[in-house]
Amino acid sequence: MNHSTEIFVALQRLLPKHALSRLVAKLAESKCRRLKNLLINRAIKAFDINMQEAVSDDLDHYENFNAFFTRQLKPDARPIDPEDSSVVSPADGAISQAGKITQNRIIQAKGVDYSLNRLIGDSNQGELYNNGTFATIYLAPKDYHRVHIPMDGQLLSSRYIPGELFSVNQQTAEALPGLFARNERLVCEFKSQQIGHFSVIFVGAMLVAGIETVWGGFETPGPGAIRETDYSAENITFNKGDEIGRFKFGSTVILLFPNHSLSLTETVQPEASVRMGEKIAAIN
């Protein structure tokens, strides 16, 4: 770890991350036309956001910055891979790490791993994925920020786990052990007829103003007890590529699959770019 990275991580430890993130959330929800259009224009220029893909490129179409940041894309902007055996990327972003889950450990960065059980907050559920496969996708601020289901599935449960709000960029991932198991997160467990259980995990980060799901709405953040909700009796089902949630600023999605259930494509390598809907794995 170089000196600049040490300083960057040390500063994050000192910053009031939750307070800063909630302040950003208030600004991002402001409906003041002048303020929200200023924020939107700054973001478009700073992150080189392609508004031609959006359903609307009219800034007045968005009531606040968050509505812009979680903007809907045109129907043909992200085609879903049609193969019955394919598993698709749930989001736009970059592969942080991907591969096998070994002895209940997940690779975070080169030479750094962390506990599967701590990530999902349930050792029994963790056993479903031990020796299985994972993929971690980092969403930068420029990326499309809606999250979609990687394969057909029925929602079984969600588990909100309170935690820190460290940055989730590569620099922090390489320097801060257990990063994804320390940040606040929402673990969503599904069941597929093809492979059994799989999980989609929304990981919060510094300045992320919130996590939302299509079934539960806004997940109220902050300290407190773990919140678990059982949806197994409600028959909430999704087809591959359906939207399941969104981030209000950049963050990370982690996918977990059971042992021998699928094989990642050769293109799924650290730092490789992915787009929502493109094939990242094939069901065995």
PDB file of C-alpha atoms in Angstrom:
ATOM      1  CA  MET A   1       0.000   0.000   0.000  1.00  0.00           C
ATOM      2  CA  ASN A   2       1.503   3.330  -1.064  1.00  0.00           C
ATOM      3  CA  HIS A   3       1.599   6.470   1.071  1.00  0.00           C
ATOM      4  CA  SER A   4      -1.223   8.290  -0.754  1.00  0.00           C
ATOM      5  CA  THR A   5      -3.529   5.290  -0.300  1.00  0.00           C
ATOM      6  CA  GLU A   6      -2.723   5.152   3.417  1.00  0.00           C
ATOM      7  CA  ILE A   7      -3.647   8.835   3.739  1.00  0.00           C
ATOM      8  CA  PHE A   8      -6.860   8.347   1.713  1.00  0.00           C
ATOM      9  CA  VAL A   9      -8.029   5.472   3.920  1.00  0.00           C
ATOM     10  CA  ALA A  10      -6.980   7.277   7.120  1.00  0.00           C
ATOM     11  CA  LEU A  11      -9.016  10.329   6.136  1.00  0.00           C
ATOM     12  CA  GLN A  12     -12.051   8.136   5.549  1.00  0.00           C
ATOM     13  CA  ARG A  13     -11.712   6.713   9.051  1.00  0.00           C
ATOM     14  CA  LEU A  14     -11.814  10.243  10.473  1.00  0.00           C
ATOM     15  CA  LEU A  15     -14.635  11.654   8.360  1.00  0.00           C
ATOM     16  CA  PRO A  16     -18.241  11.591   9.654  1.00  0.00           C
ATOM     17  CA  LYS A  17     -19.259   9.372   6.728  1.00  0.00           C
ATOM     18  CA  HIS A  18     -22.900   8.870   7.705  1.00  0.00           C
ATOM     19  CA  ALA A  19     -23.448  12.570   8.358  1.00  0.00           C
ATOM     20  CA  LEU A  20     -21.855  13.545   5.044  1.00  0.00           C
ATOM     21  CA  SER A  21     -23.910  10.968   3.174  1.00  0.00           C
ATOM     22  CA  ARG A  22     -27.168  12.177   4.756  1.00  0.00           C
ATOM     23  CA  LEU A  23     -26.278  15.781   3.891  1.00  0.00           C
ATOM     24  CA  VAL A  24     -25.693  14.748   0.278  1.00  0.00           C
ATOM     25  CA  ALA A  25     -29.028  12.917   0.389  1.00  0.00           C
ATOM     26  CA  LYS A  26     -30.853  16.116   1.385  1.00  0.00           C
ATOM     27  CA  LEU A  27     -29.217  18.083  -1.430  1.00  0.00           C
ATOM     28  CA  ALA A  28     -29.946  15.294  -3.906  1.00  0.00           C
ATOM     29  CA  GLU A  29     -33.646  15.323  -2.955  1.00  0.00           C
ATOM     30  CA  SER A  30     -34.018  19.094  -3.337  1.00  0.00           C
ATOM     31  CA  LYS A  31     -36.668  20.127  -5.877  1.00  0.00           C
ATOM     32  CA  CYS A  32     -35.247  23.634  -6.219  1.00  0.00           C
ATOM     33  CA  ARG A  33     -35.000  23.919 -10.020  1.00  0.00           C
ATOM     34  CA  ARG A  34     -31.883  26.065  -9.988  1.00  0.00           C
ATOM     35  CA  LEU A  35     -29.998  23.871  -7.522  1.00  0.00           C
ATOM     36  CA  LYS A  36     -30.940  20.496  -8.994  1.00  0.00           C
ATOM     37  CA  ASN A  37     -30.182  21.605 -12.564  1.00  0.00           C
ATOM     38  CA  LEU A  38     -26.816  22.954 -11.423  1.00  0.00           C
ATOM     39  CA  LEU A  39     -25.996  19.613  -9.779  1.00  0.00           C
ATOM     40  CA  ILE A  40     -27.154  17.650 -12.821  1.00  0.00           C
ATOM     41  CA  ASN A  41     -25.128  19.759 -15.261  1.00  0.00           C
ATOM     42  CA  ARG A  42     -22.021  19.468 -13.086  1.00  0.00           C
ATOM     43  CA  ALA A  43     -22.430  15.681 -12.888  1.00  0.00           C
ATOM     44  CA  ILE A  44     -22.913  15.290 -16.643  1.00  0.00           C
ATOM     45  CA  LYS A  45     -19.713  17.217 -17.332  1.00  0.00           C
ATOM     46  CA  ALA A  46     -17.621  15.776 -14.498  1.00  0.00           C
ATOM     47  CA  PHE A  47     -18.504  12.126 -15.187  1.00  0.00           C
ATOM     48  CA  ASP A  48     -19.064  12.340 -18.961  1.00  0.00           C
ATOM     49  CA  ILE A  49     -22.569  10.900 -18.663  1.00  0.00           C
ATOM     50  CA  ASN A  50     -24.218   9.840 -21.919  1.00  0.00           C
ATOM     51  CA  MET A  51     -27.684  11.382 -21.816  1.00  0.00           C
ATOM     52  CA  GLN A  52     -28.537  10.050 -25.288  1.00  0.00           C
ATOM     53  CA  GLU A  53     -29.273   6.683 -23.631  1.00  0.00           C
ATOM     54  CA  ALA A  54     -31.737   8.171 -21.154  1.00  0.00           C
ATOM     55  CA  VAL A  55     -35.480   8.157 -21.717  1.00  0.00           C
ATOM     56  CA  SER A  56     -35.295  11.939 -21.414  1.00  0.00           C
ATOM     57  CA  ASP A  57     -32.353  14.322 -21.796  1.00  0.00           C
ATOM     58  CA  ASP A  58     -34.482  17.272 -20.637  1.00  0.00           C
ATOM     59  CA  LEU A  59     -33.238  18.325 -17.187  1.00  0.00           C
ATOM     60  CA  ASP A  60     -36.700  19.591 -16.250  1.00  0.00           C
ATOM     61  CA  HIS A  61     -37.943  16.020 -16.643  1.00  0.00           C
ATOM     62  CA  TYR A  62     -36.145  15.184 -13.372  1.00  0.00           C
ATOM     63  CA  GLU A  63     -37.703  16.543 -10.184  1.00  0.00           C
ATOM     64  CA  ASN A  64     -34.420  16.325  -8.272  1.00  0.00           C
ATOM     65  CA  PHE A  65     -30.832  15.124  -8.624  1.00  0.00           C
ATOM     66  CA  ASN A  66     -31.664  11.620  -7.406  1.00  0.00           C
ATOM     67  CA  ALA A  67     -34.306  11.218 -10.121  1.00  0.00           C
ATOM     68  CA  PHE A  68     -31.629  12.110 -12.675  1.00  0.00           C
ATOM     69  CA  PHE A  69     -29.010   9.862 -11.116  1.00  0.00           C
ATOM     70  CA  THR A  70     -31.323   6.849 -11.154  1.00  0.00           C
ATOM     71  CA  ARG A  71     -32.660   7.776 -14.604  1.00  0.00           C
ATOM     72  CA  GLN A  72     -34.375   5.196 -16.764  1.00  0.00           C
ATOM     73  CA  LEU A  73     -32.739   4.226 -20.042  1.00  0.00           C
ATOM     74  CA  LYS A  74     -34.390   3.781 -23.413  1.00  0.00           C
ATOM     75  CA  PRO A  75     -35.855   0.265 -23.866  1.00  0.00           C
ATOM     76  CA  ASP A  76     -33.207  -0.787 -26.416  1.00  0.00           C
ATOM     77  CA  ALA A  77     -30.220   0.722 -24.580  1.00  0.00           C
ATOM     78  CA  ARG A  78     -29.408  -2.475 -22.643  1.00  0.00           C
ATOM     79  CA  PRO A  79     -30.493  -5.631 -24.484  1.00  0.00           C
ATOM     80  CA  ILE A  80     -30.747  -8.726 -22.273  1.00  0.00           C
ATOM     81  CA  ASP A  81     -28.776 -11.757 -23.471  1.00  0.00           C
ATOM     82  CA  PRO A  82     -31.451 -14.159 -24.789  1.00  0.00           C
ATOM     83  CA  GLU A  83     -29.765 -17.522 -24.109  1.00  0.00           C
ATOM     84  CA  ASP A  84     -31.762 -19.650 -21.663  1.00  0.00           C
ATOM     85  CA  SER A  85     -28.532 -20.752 -19.968  1.00  0.00           C
ATOM     86  CA  SER A  86     -26.984 -17.306 -19.613  1.00  0.00           C
ATOM     87  CA  VAL A  87     -26.525 -15.264 -16.452  1.00  0.00           C
ATOM     88  CA  VAL A  88     -26.296 -11.522 -17.097  1.00  0.00           C
ATOM     89  CA  SER A  89     -24.658  -8.575 -15.423  1.00  0.00           C
ATOM     90  CA  PRO A  90     -27.078  -6.892 -12.993  1.00  0.00           C
ATOM     91  CA  ALA A  91     -25.589  -3.443 -13.577  1.00  0.00           C
ATOM     92  CA  ASP A  92     -23.256  -1.248 -15.575  1.00  0.00           C
ATOM     93  CA  GLY A  93     -19.813  -1.030 -14.032  1.00  0.00           C
ATOM     94  CA  ALA A  94     -16.450  -2.721 -13.760  1.00  0.00           C
ATOM     95  CA  ILE A  95     -15.589  -6.158 -12.428  1.00  0.00           C
ATOM     96  CA  SER A  96     -13.775  -5.635  -9.142  1.00  0.00           C
ATOM     97  CA  GLN A  97     -13.133  -9.348  -8.546  1.00  0.00           C
ATOM     98  CA  ALA A  98     -14.808 -12.624  -9.524  1.00  0.00           C
ATOM     99  CA  GLY A  99     -14.179 -16.337  -9.076  1.00  0.00           C
ATOM    100  CA  LYS A 100     -14.513 -19.143  -6.544  1.00  0.00           C
ATOM    101  CA  ILE A 101     -15.554 -18.796  -2.921  1.00  0.00           C
ATOM    102  CA  THR A 102     -12.975 -20.866  -1.031  1.00  0.00           C
ATOM    103  CA  GLN A 103     -13.233 -21.888   2.638  1.00  0.00           C
ATOM    104  CA  ASN A 104     -15.911 -19.248   3.181  1.00  0.00           C
ATOM    105  CA  ARG A 105     -13.607 -16.491   1.919  1.00  0.00           C
ATOM    106  CA  ILE A 106     -14.238 -14.064  -0.953  1.00  0.00           C
ATOM    107  CA  ILE A 107     -11.468 -12.211  -2.779  1.00  0.00           C
ATOM    108  CA  GLN A 108     -11.713  -8.448  -2.252  1.00  0.00           C
ATOM    109  CA  ALA A 109      -8.521  -7.420  -4.049  1.00  0.00           C
ATOM    110  CA  LYS A 110      -5.168  -8.988  -4.871  1.00  0.00           C
ATOM    111  CA  GLY A 111      -3.880 -10.498  -1.623  1.00  0.00           C
ATOM    112  CA  VAL A 112      -6.981  -9.428   0.359  1.00  0.00           C
ATOM    113  CA  ASP A 113     -10.033 -11.567   1.163  1.00  0.00           C
ATOM    114  CA  TYR A 114     -12.930 -11.432   3.617  1.00  0.00           C
ATOM    115  CA  SER A 115     -15.559 -13.598   5.305  1.00  0.00           C
ATOM    116  CA  LEU A 116     -18.573 -14.776   3.320  1.00  0.00           C
ATOM    117  CA  ASN A 117     -20.565 -15.322   6.525  1.00  0.00           C
ATOM    118  CA  ARG A 118     -19.825 -11.831   7.776  1.00  0.00           C
ATOM    119  CA  LEU A 119     -20.833 -10.348   4.430  1.00  0.00           C
ATOM    120  CA  ILE A 120     -24.301 -11.908   4.427  1.00  0.00           C
ATOM    121  CA  GLY A 121     -24.790 -11.969   8.209  1.00  0.00           C
ATOM    122  CA  ASP A 122     -25.954 -15.599   8.385  1.00  0.00           C
ATOM    123  CA  SER A 123     -23.637 -18.608   8.638  1.00  0.00           C
ATOM    124  CA  ASN A 124     -26.370 -21.066   7.637  1.00  0.00           C
ATOM    125  CA  GLN A 125     -27.094 -19.136   4.475  1.00  0.00           C
ATOM    126  CA  GLY A 126     -23.364 -18.852   3.919  1.00  0.00           C
ATOM    127  CA  GLU A 127     -23.070 -22.624   3.652  1.00  0.00           C
ATOM    128  CA  LEU A 128     -25.220 -22.460   0.503  1.00  0.00           C
ATOM    129  CA  TYR A 129     -22.452 -20.523  -1.260  1.00  0.00           C
ATOM    130  CA  ASN A 130     -19.272 -21.996   0.207  1.00  0.00           C
ATOM    131  CA  ASN A 131     -17.143 -23.287  -2.707  1.00  0.00           C
ATOM    132  CA  GLY A 132     -19.532 -21.485  -5.038  1.00  0.00           C
ATOM    133  CA  THR A 133     -18.953 -18.509  -7.337  1.00  0.00           C
ATOM    134  CA  PHE A 134     -19.034 -14.756  -6.773  1.00  0.00           C
ATOM    135  CA  ALA A 135     -18.778 -11.617  -8.871  1.00  0.00           C
ATOM    136  CA  THR A 136     -18.265  -8.094  -7.511  1.00  0.00           C
ATOM    137  CA  ILE A 137     -19.258  -5.185  -9.757  1.00  0.00           C
ATOM    138  CA  TYR A 138     -18.281  -1.592  -8.964  1.00  0.00           C
ATOM    139  CA  LEU A 139     -20.617   1.158 -10.169  1.00  0.00           C
ATOM    140  CA  ALA A 140     -18.830   4.457 -10.790  1.00  0.00           C
ATOM    141  CA  PRO A 141     -20.779   7.740 -10.667  1.00  0.00           C
ATOM    142  CA  LYS A 142     -20.947   7.813 -14.487  1.00  0.00           C
ATOM    143  CA  ASP A 143     -22.720   4.444 -14.673  1.00  0.00           C
ATOM    144  CA  TYR A 144     -26.398   3.581 -15.014  1.00  0.00           C
ATOM    145  CA  HIS A 145     -27.566   3.093 -11.429  1.00  0.00           C
ATOM    146  CA  ARG A 146     -30.478   0.713 -11.621  1.00  0.00           C
ATOM    147  CA  VAL A 147     -29.851  -2.897 -10.617  1.00  0.00           C
ATOM    148  CA  HIS A 148     -31.448  -5.852 -12.417  1.00  0.00           C
ATOM    149  CA  ILE A 149     -31.785  -9.539 -11.642  1.00  0.00           C
ATOM    150  CA  PRO A 150     -29.112 -11.706 -13.330  1.00  0.00           C
ATOM    151  CA  MET A 151     -31.437 -14.675 -13.981  1.00  0.00           C
ATOM    152  CA  ASP A 152     -35.050 -15.720 -13.408  1.00  0.00           C
ATOM    153  CA  GLY A 153     -35.820 -15.943  -9.722  1.00  0.00           C
ATOM    154  CA  GLN A 154     -38.280 -15.685  -6.824  1.00  0.00           C
ATOM    155  CA  LEU A 155     -37.498 -13.346  -3.941  1.00  0.00           C
ATOM    156  CA  LEU A 156     -37.135 -15.288  -0.687  1.00  0.00           C
ATOM    157  CA  SER A 157     -35.826 -12.700   1.785  1.00  0.00           C
ATOM    158  CA  SER A 158     -33.928  -9.475   2.349  1.00  0.00           C
ATOM    159  CA  ARG A 159     -31.550  -8.599   5.160  1.00  0.00           C
ATOM    160  CA  TYR A 160     -30.448  -5.021   5.832  1.00  0.00           C
ATOM    161  CA  ILE A 161     -27.153  -4.955   7.743  1.00  0.00           C
ATOM    162  CA  PRO A 162     -26.077  -1.568   9.165  1.00  0.00           C
ATOM    163  CA  GLY A 163     -22.420  -0.629   8.920  1.00  0.00           C
ATOM    164  CA  GLU A 164     -19.803   1.843   7.797  1.00  0.00           C
ATOM    165  CA  LEU A 165     -19.838   3.927   4.608  1.00  0.00           C
ATOM    166  CA  PHE A 166     -16.290   3.705   3.286  1.00  0.00           C
ATOM    167  CA  SER A 167     -15.631   4.400  -0.368  1.00  0.00           C
ATOM    168  CA  VAL A 168     -15.791   1.187  -2.430  1.00  0.00           C
ATOM    169  CA  ASN A 169     -13.372   2.170  -5.188  1.00  0.00           C
ATOM    170  CA  GLN A 170     -10.387  -0.009  -6.070  1.00  0.00           C
ATOM    171  CA  GLN A 171      -7.972   2.059  -4.006  1.00  0.00           C
ATOM    172  CA  THR A 172      -9.951   1.453  -0.814  1.00  0.00           C
ATOM    173  CA  ALA A 173     -10.641  -2.198  -1.683  1.00  0.00           C
ATOM    174  CA  GLU A 174      -6.917  -2.884  -1.907  1.00  0.00           C
ATOM    175  CA  ALA A 175      -6.144  -1.150   1.380  1.00  0.00           C
ATOM    176  CA  LEU A 176      -9.022  -1.791   3.787  1.00  0.00           C
ATOM    177  CA  PRO A 177      -9.545  -5.438   4.872  1.00  0.00           C
ATOM    178  CA  GLY A 178     -13.154  -6.625   4.983  1.00  0.00           C
ATOM    179  CA  LEU A 179     -14.426  -3.508   3.206  1.00  0.00           C
ATOM    180  CA  PHE A 180     -17.643  -4.991   1.798  1.00  0.00           C
ATOM    181  CA  ALA A 181     -18.418  -6.805   5.052  1.00  0.00           C
ATOM    182  CA  ARG A 182     -17.966  -3.539   6.996  1.00  0.00           C
ATOM    183  CA  ASN A 183     -20.157  -1.228   4.910  1.00  0.00           C
ATOM    184  CA  GLU A 184     -23.931  -1.161   5.239  1.00  0.00           C
ATOM    185  CA  ARG A 185     -25.587  -3.530   2.791  1.00  0.00           C
ATOM    186  CA  LEU A 186     -28.805  -5.184   1.716  1.00  0.00           C
ATOM    187  CA  VAL A 187     -28.630  -8.945   1.101  1.00  0.00           C
ATOM    188  CA  CYS A 188     -31.387 -10.136  -1.242  1.00  0.00           C
ATOM    189  CA  GLU A 189     -31.832 -13.895  -1.538  1.00  0.00           C
ATOM    190  CA  PHE A 190     -33.597 -15.475  -4.511  1.00  0.00           C
ATOM    191  CA  LYS A 191     -34.443 -18.984  -5.671  1.00  0.00           C
ATOM    192  CA  SER A 192     -34.111 -20.140  -9.264  1.00  0.00           C
ATOM    193  CA  GLN A 193     -35.532 -23.295 -10.807  1.00  0.00           C
ATOM    194  CA  GLN A 194     -32.228 -23.666 -12.668  1.00  0.00           C
ATOM    195  CA  ILE A 195     -29.628 -23.471  -9.876  1.00  0.00           C
ATOM    196  CA  GLY A 196     -31.429 -23.098  -6.562  1.00  0.00           C
ATOM    197  CA  HIS A 197     -30.550 -20.189  -4.277  1.00  0.00           C
ATOM    198  CA  PHE A 198     -28.560 -17.134  -5.348  1.00  0.00           C
ATOM    199  CA  SER A 199     -28.011 -13.704  -3.789  1.00  0.00           C
ATOM    200  CA  VAL A 200     -27.747 -10.125  -5.006  1.00  0.00           C
ATOM    201  CA  ILE A 201     -26.117  -7.822  -2.447  1.00  0.00           C
ATOM    202  CA  PHE A 202     -26.364  -4.017  -2.578  1.00  0.00           C
ATOM    203  CA  VAL A 203     -23.345  -2.500  -0.785  1.00  0.00           C
ATOM    204  CA  GLY A 204     -23.608   1.090   0.406  1.00  0.00           C
ATOM    205  CA  ALA A 205     -20.702   3.535   0.262  1.00  0.00           C
ATOM    206  CA  MET A 206     -19.639   7.048   1.161  1.00  0.00           C
ATOM    207  CA  LEU A 207     -22.050   9.631  -0.269  1.00  0.00           C
ATOM    208  CA  VAL A 208     -24.532   6.963  -1.367  1.00  0.00           C
ATOM    209  CA  ALA A 209     -27.811   8.635  -0.529  1.00  0.00           C
ATOM    210  CA  GLY A 210     -29.810   5.440  -0.355  1.00  0.00           C
ATOM    211  CA  ILE A 211     -30.633   1.936  -1.555  1.00  0.00           C
ATOM    212  CA  GLU A 212     -34.092   1.176  -2.938  1.00  0.00           C
ATOM    213  CA  THR A 213     -35.803  -2.019  -4.057  1.00  0.00           C
ATOM    214  CA  VAL A 214     -38.885  -2.394  -6.241  1.00  0.00           C
ATOM    215  CA  TRP A 215     -40.619  -4.502  -3.578  1.00  0.00           C
ATOM    216  CA  GLY A 216     -39.704  -2.600  -0.402  1.00  0.00           C
ATOM    217  CA  GLY A 217     -38.934   0.940  -1.510  1.00  0.00           C
ATOM    218  CA  PHE A 218     -36.301   3.001   0.312  1.00  0.00           C
ATOM    219  CA  GLU A 219     -34.189   1.143   2.871  1.00  0.00           C
ATOM    220  CA  THR A 220     -33.834   3.494   5.815  1.00  0.00           C
ATOM    221  CA  PRO A 221     -30.083   3.645   6.553  1.00  0.00           C
ATOM    222  CA  GLY A 222     -28.153   4.180   9.746  1.00  0.00           C
ATOM    223  CA  PRO A 223     -27.140   2.320  12.918  1.00  0.00           C
ATOM    224  CA  GLY A 224     -29.393  -0.189  14.613  1.00  0.00           C
ATOM    225  CA  ALA A 225     -30.326  -3.843  14.481  1.00  0.00           C
ATOM    226  CA  ILE A 226     -30.240  -6.076  11.433  1.00  0.00           C
ATOM    227  CA  ARG A 227     -33.619  -6.012   9.656  1.00  0.00           C
ATOM    228  CA  GLU A 228     -34.814  -9.244   8.070  1.00  0.00           C
ATOM    229  CA  THR A 229     -37.922  -9.690   5.957  1.00  0.00           C
ATOM    230  CA  ASP A 230     -39.303 -13.016   4.728  1.00  0.00           C
ATOM    231  CA  TYR A 231     -40.945 -12.814   1.298  1.00  0.00           C
ATOM    232  CA  SER A 232     -41.070 -16.547   0.558  1.00  0.00           C
ATOM    233  CA  ALA A 233     -44.868 -16.740   0.835  1.00  0.00           C
ATOM    234  CA  GLU A 234     -45.536 -13.694  -1.370  1.00  0.00           C
ATOM    235  CA  ASN A 235     -44.578 -15.158  -4.771  1.00  0.00           C
ATOM    236  CA  ILE A 236     -42.549 -12.115  -5.875  1.00  0.00           C
ATOM    237  CA  THR A 237     -40.926 -13.297  -9.116  1.00  0.00           C
ATOM    238  CA  PHE A 238     -38.684 -11.690 -11.719  1.00  0.00           C
ATOM    239  CA  ASN A 239     -37.549 -12.551 -15.216  1.00  0.00           C
ATOM    240  CA  LYS A 240     -33.889 -12.236 -16.154  1.00  0.00           C
ATOM    241  CA  GLY A 241     -33.080  -8.559 -16.646  1.00  0.00           C
ATOM    242  CA  ASP A 242     -36.033  -7.164 -14.660  1.00  0.00           C
ATOM    243  CA  GLU A 243     -35.220  -4.171 -12.474  1.00  0.00           C
ATOM    244  CA  ILE A 244     -34.986  -5.004  -8.763  1.00  0.00           C
ATOM    245  CA  GLY A 245     -33.520  -1.824  -7.235  1.00  0.00           C
ATOM    246  CA  ARG A 246     -31.271   1.186  -7.524  1.00  0.00           C
ATOM    247  CA  PHE A 247     -28.442   3.142  -5.908  1.00  0.00           C
ATOM    248  CA  LYS A 248     -28.508   6.880  -5.368  1.00  0.00           C
ATOM    249  CA  PHE A 249     -24.810   7.350  -6.259  1.00  0.00           C
ATOM    250  CA  GLY A 250     -21.924   4.980  -7.035  1.00  0.00           C
ATOM    251  CA  SER A 251     -21.541   1.734  -5.140  1.00  0.00           C
ATOM    252  CA  THR A 252     -21.123  -2.045  -5.518  1.00  0.00           C
ATOM    253  CA  VAL A 253     -23.213  -5.128  -6.290  1.00  0.00           C
ATOM    254  CA  ILE A 254     -22.033  -8.596  -5.225  1.00  0.00           C
ATOM    255  CA  LEU A 255     -23.488 -11.775  -6.744  1.00  0.00           C
ATOM    256  CA  LEU A 256     -23.305 -15.155  -4.976  1.00  0.00           C
ATOM    257  CA  PHE A 257     -24.034 -18.509  -6.610  1.00  0.00           C
ATOM    258  CA  PRO A 258     -23.863 -22.086  -5.225  1.00  0.00           C
ATOM    259  CA  ASN A 259     -21.145 -24.623  -5.995  1.00  0.00           C
ATOM    260  CA  HIS A 260     -21.040 -26.130  -9.529  1.00  0.00           C
ATOM    261  CA  SER A 261     -24.043 -24.054 -10.626  1.00  0.00           C
ATOM    262  CA  LEU A 262     -22.413 -21.914 -13.303  1.00  0.00           C
ATOM    263  CA  SER A 263     -19.198 -20.977 -15.074  1.00  0.00           C
ATOM    264  CA  LEU A 264     -18.048 -17.369 -15.503  1.00  0.00           C
ATOM    265  CA  THR A 265     -17.208 -16.216 -19.017  1.00  0.00           C
ATOM    266  CA  GLU A 266     -13.554 -15.603 -19.908  1.00  0.00           C
ATOM    267  CA  THR A 267     -14.257 -11.865 -20.197  1.00  0.00           C
ATOM    268  CA  VAL A 268     -15.116 -11.578 -16.488  1.00  0.00           C
ATOM    269  CA  GLN A 269     -11.746 -10.370 -15.237  1.00  0.00           C
ATOM    270  CA  PRO A 270     -10.715  -7.667 -12.719  1.00  0.00           C
ATOM    271  CA  GLU A 271     -11.212  -4.145 -14.105  1.00  0.00           C
ATOM    272  CA  ALA A 272     -13.163  -5.388 -17.149  1.00  0.00           C
ATOM    273  CA  SER A 273     -16.144  -3.198 -18.032  1.00  0.00           C
ATOM    274  CA  VAL A 274     -19.598  -4.755 -18.068  1.00  0.00           C
ATOM    275  CA  ARG A 275     -23.027  -3.542 -19.071  1.00  0.00           C
ATOM    276  CA  MET A 276     -26.325  -4.526 -17.596  1.00  0.00           C
ATOM    277  CA  GLY A 277     -27.813  -7.398 -19.585  1.00  0.00           C
ATOM    278  CA  GLU A 278     -24.610  -8.767 -21.086  1.00  0.00           C
ATOM    279  CA  LYS A 279     -23.689 -12.380 -20.457  1.00  0.00           C
ATOM    280  CA  ILE A 280     -21.239 -12.912 -17.584  1.00  0.00           C
ATOM    281  CA  ALA A 281     -21.778 -16.643 -16.924  1.00  0.00           C
ATOM    282  CA  ALA A 282     -23.389 -19.814 -18.228  1.00  0.00           C
ATOM    283  CA  ILE A 283     -25.476 -22.221 -16.148  1.00  0.00           C
ATOM    284  CA  ASN A 284     -23.829 -25.643 -15.951  1.00  0.00           C
TER     285      ASN A 284
END
